[in-house]
Each structure stands twice: as C-alpha cells, then as structure tokens.
C-alpha cells in the first residue's frame, strides 16, 4: 500500500510516523512545495520518496491532504480529478464546511473522507512531527455516509490502528464546536501575546517575570500564522460569534474589577471553575 502525504508538516508527518511504526512495509510519498521540507522528511524517515503531486497521486492507494485549509480547498478538485479508481483521499483540515461542500460537488465524492485529528502543538513543519502526537487523541469524521464503505473503512482502520478514538459529526457541527474549543483559544493567545509585547517593551523583563502560567497560556501564540489565518477566515461566522461572547465576558470582568466588586469577582471565577469538572471528564474518557 502506498500513501501520499500532501503537506509534510506536523500532522501529516506525525500520521506517517505513527502508521509506519504499525506497518513498517507501507510506502510513503511526500508532496511539498518546500524542497527543504521534503529533504527533512526524507532524512527523518517520514517518507520514502518526494514527488510532484500528479506523480504521487497516480501511485497512491491513499492521499492524505495535510496542508493549510486554503490549500486543501484549492487542491482538492485536482486531487479528486486525478485520483485512481479504488483510491481514497482524506483531508486533515481544521475546518470542514467549505471543504465538504467542494467535495460534494465532485463526481468522485464517494472516494473522499473528511477528517480532523484533534491534536497538535504550537510547532510546525516536518521537524516538529513525532509519532506520539496522534495516539490516544480524538478523530472527527464528517459526512461519513457520503464516503463509500471501502474508503471509509480504510481511513477508520488506519486511525484506529494508531490508537485514535473516532467521533462523527456534520461539517456544520464540527465548525461550530471548534470555533469555541480550538479557534477561540488560539485567537486569545495571539491577542494576549500582542498585548504583552505592546505594553511591556522590555523583553528581558518579560523573560525574567514570565511564570509557567503565562508561558502555558500564551504558548499557542507561537502557532503558524500561515495555518491559522485561513482557518479563521473559513470559519469566520462561528469564530465571530465566539469572539463576541468572549468579549462580553471580558467586558463584564473588567467592570467587576473597575468597581472593586470582590463578591462578583469571586462568583465570576467560581462559575468558570466548573470547567475543571468538564476537563477532568474529558481526561477520563
């Protein structure tokens, strides 16, 4: 079996490394616009060959699209056009509604599986890939009823084999939920990073005073803008609604602090503490 990874970055590279450990004889082809990424992926053992997109598709049983979502949208019709009979394409994009709509309009829609591994770090590129990224994490598959049984089974089997837990949603449900549990947290980190950099000009002071709490909160601000700007654009309606709700709570908290209202400050934070129970429940699943 031959698998092509289009976009040899954190997700695509980590997927290849995890599957390769399970199936050492599987062949992996890398496709990337960066020759540096291609060479690094070869050196790291992520892929066996690096080829142009058309050559890779022609040899593939499975094509994994792991580029930023705007590139997935641009390339998906071409990949489906060239996809051999019996082959499958799966995308790993962090938005789903637009990607699925494009796939729905293609005559080879049944050979496509829409997936999103709920895993990542603030780092990017093949150098950031590691085989432990995906095992134990959740995989969301959208519109599974639109994929033919063979394609769906192939994708489900590979992700289950590397230890992922599978969940199913509509593209609309996916994008709505992700706006709150993923996209909003990244925007918050970017905004916090900018706030501190703008107001605290002394970078040495930031380094000296920053605690582990600050580092963990702002960590996502190190994420790739090239990846996240298209995500925010593709999911802009849901992200805007999430931001509006978040800003409303920030304004309420500011008012409480301005008014020195200790009672409501305590109540505000105690309500937020309920998230502890939610997170502990997730960790036990």
Coordinates of C-alpha atoms in Angstrom, one line a residue:
X1 CA 0.0 0.0 0.0
X2 CA 1.3 3.5 -0.9
X3 CA 0.3 6.6 1.0
X4 CA 1.0 10.1 -0.2
X5 CA 1.2 12.9 2.3
X6 CA 0.4 16.3 0.7
X7 CA 2.0 18.8 3.1
X8 CA 4.7 17.2 5.1
X9 CA 4.2 19.1 8.4
X10 CA 3.3 18.4 12.0
X11 CA 0.0 16.5 11.3
X12 CA 0.9 14.8 8.1
X13 CA 4.4 13.8 9.3
X14 CA 3.1 12.6 12.7
X15 CA 0.5 10.5 10.9
X16 CA 3.1 8.9 8.7
X17 CA 5.4 8.1 11.6
X18 CA 2.6 6.5 13.6
X19 CA 1.4 4.4 10.7
X20 CA 4.9 3.5 9.7
X21 CA 5.6 2.1 13.2
X22 CA 2.4 -0.1 12.9
X23 CA 3.0 -1.0 9.3
X24 CA 6.8 -0.8 8.6
X25 CA 6.4 -2.1 5.0
X26 CA 4.0 0.6 3.9
X27 CA 5.4 3.1 1.4
X28 CA 5.0 6.8 2.0
X29 CA 5.4 9.5 -0.7
X30 CA 5.8 13.2 0.3
X31 CA 4.5 16.1 -1.6
X32 CA 5.5 19.6 -0.5
X33 CA 6.2 23.0 -2.2
X34 CA 9.2 23.4 0.1
X35 CA 12.3 21.4 -1.0
X36 CA 13.7 21.9 2.5
X37 CA 10.6 20.2 4.0
X38 CA 11.0 17.4 1.5
X39 CA 14.6 16.8 2.3
X40 CA 14.0 16.9 6.1
X41 CA 11.1 14.5 5.8
X42 CA 13.3 12.1 3.9
X43 CA 16.1 12.4 6.4
X44 CA 13.7 11.9 9.3
X45 CA 12.2 8.8 7.8
X46 CA 8.8 10.3 7.4
X47 CA 8.6 9.5 3.7
X48 CA 10.4 7.2 1.3
X49 CA 10.2 9.5 -1.7
X50 CA 9.3 13.1 -2.5
X51 CA 7.4 13.5 -5.8
X52 CA 5.3 16.1 -7.7
X53 CA 1.6 15.9 -6.8
X54 CA 0.4 14.3 -10.0
X55 CA 3.1 11.5 -9.9
X56 CA 2.3 10.9 -6.2
X57 CA -1.5 10.6 -6.8
X58 CA -1.0 8.2 -9.7
X59 CA 0.8 5.7 -7.4
X60 CA -1.3 6.1 -4.3
X61 CA -3.9 4.0 -2.5
X62 CA -4.4 6.8 -0.1
X63 CA -3.8 10.5 -0.4
X64 CA -3.6 12.5 2.8
X65 CA -4.1 16.2 2.5
X66 CA -2.4 17.9 5.4
X67 CA -1.8 21.4 4.1
X68 CA -3.4 24.6 5.5
X69 CA -7.1 24.6 4.8
X70 CA -6.9 27.2 2.0
X71 CA -4.6 25.0 0.1
X72 CA -6.8 22.0 0.7
X73 CA -9.7 23.9 -0.9
X74 CA -7.5 24.9 -3.9
X75 CA -6.1 21.4 -4.4
X76 CA -9.0 19.1 -3.6
X77 CA -10.7 19.2 -7.0
X78 CA -7.4 18.5 -8.8
X79 CA -6.6 15.6 -6.4
X80 CA -10.1 14.1 -6.9
X81 CA -9.8 14.6 -10.7
X82 CA -6.6 12.6 -10.8
X83 CA -7.4 10.0 -8.1
X84 CA -7.2 6.5 -9.4
X85 CA -10.2 4.2 -9.3
X86 CA -10.3 2.5 -5.9
X87 CA -8.1 5.0 -4.2
X88 CA -9.1 7.3 -1.4
X89 CA -8.3 10.9 -0.4
X90 CA -8.7 12.1 3.2
X91 CA -8.2 15.7 4.4
X92 CA -7.0 16.6 7.9
X93 CA -8.2 20.2 7.9
X94 CA -9.3 22.1 11.0
X95 CA -12.4 23.4 9.2
X96 CA -14.9 21.3 7.4
X97 CA -18.0 23.0 5.9
X98 CA -16.3 24.6 2.9
X99 CA -14.0 21.6 2.2
X100 CA -17.0 19.2 2.3
X101 CA -19.1 21.5 0.1
X102 CA -16.3 21.4 -2.5
X103 CA -16.1 17.6 -2.3
X104 CA -19.9 17.3 -2.6
X105 CA -19.7 19.0 -5.9
X106 CA -17.2 16.5 -7.4
X107 CA -18.3 13.2 -9.1
X108 CA -15.7 11.3 -7.1
X109 CA -17.1 12.5 -3.7
X110 CA -17.5 8.8 -2.5
X111 CA -13.7 8.4 -2.6
X112 CA -13.3 11.3 -0.2
X113 CA -13.3 11.2 3.6
X114 CA -13.4 14.4 5.7
X115 CA -11.4 14.0 8.9
X116 CA -9.9 16.2 11.6
X117 CA -7.4 14.8 14.2
X118 CA -7.9 16.8 17.4
X119 CA -4.2 17.0 18.1
X120 CA -1.4 19.5 17.6
X121 CA 1.3 21.6 19.1
X122 CA 2.4 25.2 18.5
X123 CA 5.2 24.0 16.3
X124 CA 5.0 23.3 12.5
X125 CA 6.9 21.6 9.7
X126 CA 8.3 18.0 9.4
X127 CA 10.9 18.7 12.1
X128 CA 8.0 19.1 14.6
X129 CA 6.4 15.7 13.7
X130 CA 6.5 12.9 16.2
X131 CA 4.8 9.5 16.2
X132 CA 3.2 10.0 19.7
X133 CA 1.1 13.1 18.6
X134 CA -2.0 11.2 17.5
X135 CA -2.3 8.0 19.6
X136 CA -4.9 8.5 22.3
X137 CA -6.4 11.6 20.7
X138 CA -9.8 12.1 19.1
X139 CA -10.5 12.0 15.3
X140 CA -13.7 13.6 14.0
X141 CA -15.1 12.3 10.7
X142 CA -17.7 14.4 8.9
X143 CA -20.4 13.2 6.5
X144 CA -19.3 9.6 6.7
X145 CA -22.5 8.4 4.9
X146 CA -21.2 10.2 1.7
X147 CA -18.0 8.1 1.6
X148 CA -18.0 4.7 0.0
X149 CA -17.6 1.8 2.5
X150 CA -14.1 0.9 1.3
X151 CA -12.7 4.4 1.6
X152 CA -14.4 5.0 5.0
X153 CA -13.1 1.6 6.3
X154 CA -9.6 2.3 5.2
X155 CA -9.4 5.7 6.9
X156 CA -11.2 4.5 10.1
X157 CA -8.9 1.4 10.3
X158 CA -5.7 3.3 9.9
X159 CA -6.6 5.9 12.6
X160 CA -7.9 3.2 14.9
X161 CA -4.7 1.2 14.4
X162 CA -2.6 4.1 15.6
X163 CA -4.8 4.5 18.7
X164 CA -7.2 7.3 17.9
X165 CA -10.8 7.5 19.1
X166 CA -13.3 8.1 16.4
X167 CA -16.3 10.6 16.6
X168 CA -18.8 11.6 13.9
X169 CA -20.4 15.0 13.2
X170 CA -21.8 17.1 10.4
X171 CA -19.4 19.7 8.9
X172 CA -21.6 22.4 10.4
X173 CA -21.5 20.9 13.9
X174 CA -17.7 20.5 13.6
X175 CA -17.1 24.1 12.7
X176 CA -19.4 25.4 15.4
X177 CA -17.8 23.4 18.2
X178 CA -14.3 24.0 17.0
X179 CA -14.8 27.8 17.0
X180 CA -15.2 27.6 20.8
X181 CA -12.9 24.8 21.9
X182 CA -10.0 25.4 19.5
X183 CA -10.2 28.5 17.3
X184 CA -11.1 30.9 20.1
X185 CA -8.2 29.7 22.3
X186 CA -5.7 30.4 19.5
X187 CA -7.2 33.9 19.0
X188 CA -7.0 34.6 22.7
X189 CA -3.3 33.5 22.8
X190 CA -2.4 35.7 19.8
X191 CA -4.2 38.7 21.4
X192 CA -2.5 38.1 24.8
X193 CA 0.9 37.8 23.1
X194 CA 0.3 41.1 21.3
X195 CA -1.0 42.8 24.4
X196 CA 2.1 41.9 26.4
X197 CA 4.5 42.8 23.6
X198 CA 2.8 46.1 23.1
X199 CA 2.6 47.2 26.7
X200 CA 5.7 45.6 28.0
X201 CA 8.5 46.8 25.8
X202 CA 11.3 45.4 27.9
X203 CA 11.7 41.9 26.6
X204 CA 14.2 41.0 29.3
X205 CA 11.6 41.9 31.9
X206 CA 9.1 39.6 30.2
X207 CA 11.6 36.8 30.2
X208 CA 12.5 37.4 33.9
X209 CA 9.0 37.7 35.2
X210 CA 7.1 35.2 33.0
X211 CA 5.8 32.3 35.0
X212 CA 4.8 28.8 33.8
X213 CA 1.2 30.0 33.9
X214 CA 2.0 32.8 31.4
X215 CA 4.0 30.5 29.2
X216 CA 1.3 27.9 29.0
X217 CA -1.4 30.5 28.4
X218 CA 0.4 32.3 25.6
X219 CA 2.0 29.1 24.1
X220 CA -0.5 28.9 21.2
X221 CA 0.7 32.4 20.0
X222 CA 3.7 30.6 18.6
X223 CA 1.4 28.7 16.2
X224 CA 1.8 29.2 12.4
X225 CA 0.0 32.3 11.1
X226 CA 0.0 30.6 7.6
X227 CA -2.1 27.8 9.0
X228 CA -4.4 29.8 11.3
X229 CA -5.3 32.8 9.2
X230 CA -7.1 30.6 6.6
X231 CA -8.8 28.7 9.5
X232 CA -10.2 31.9 11.0
X233 CA -11.3 33.0 7.5
X234 CA -13.0 29.7 6.6
X235 CA -14.9 29.6 9.9
X236 CA -15.4 33.4 10.3
X237 CA -19.1 33.3 11.1
X238 CA -18.7 30.9 14.0
X239 CA -15.4 32.5 15.1
X240 CA -17.0 35.9 15.1
X241 CA -19.9 34.7 17.3
X242 CA -17.5 33.0 19.7
X243 CA -15.4 36.2 19.9
X244 CA -18.5 38.3 20.6
X245 CA -19.4 36.0 23.5
X246 CA -15.8 36.1 24.8
X247 CA -15.5 39.8 24.6
X248 CA -18.8 40.2 26.5
X249 CA -17.4 38.2 29.4
X250 CA -14.1 40.2 29.3
X251 CA -16.1 43.4 29.5
X252 CA -18.1 42.1 32.4
X253 CA -14.9 41.1 34.2
X254 CA -13.4 44.5 33.6
X255 CA -16.4 46.2 35.0
X256 CA -16.2 44.0 38.1
X257 CA -12.6 44.9 38.6
X258 CA -13.2 48.6 37.9
X259 CA -15.9 48.6 40.5
X260 CA -13.8 46.7 43.1
X261 CA -16.7 44.3 43.4
X262 CA -14.9 41.4 45.2
X263 CA -18.2 39.5 45.7
X264 CA -19.0 39.3 42.0
X265 CA -15.3 38.7 41.2
X266 CA -15.3 35.6 43.3
X267 CA -18.7 34.5 41.8
X268 CA -17.4 35.1 38.3
X269 CA -14.4 32.9 38.8
X270 CA -16.3 30.2 40.7
X271 CA -18.6 29.8 37.8
X272 CA -15.6 29.4 35.5
X273 CA -14.2 26.8 37.8
X274 CA -16.8 24.4 36.6
X275 CA -14.5 23.9 33.6
X276 CA -12.4 21.8 35.9
X277 CA -15.1 19.1 36.1
X278 CA -15.6 19.2 32.3
X279 CA -11.8 18.8 31.6
X280 CA -11.5 16.0 34.2
X281 CA -14.4 14.2 32.5
X282 CA -12.7 14.5 29.1
X283 CA -9.4 13.1 30.5
X284 CA -11.2 10.1 31.9
X285 CA -12.8 9.1 28.6

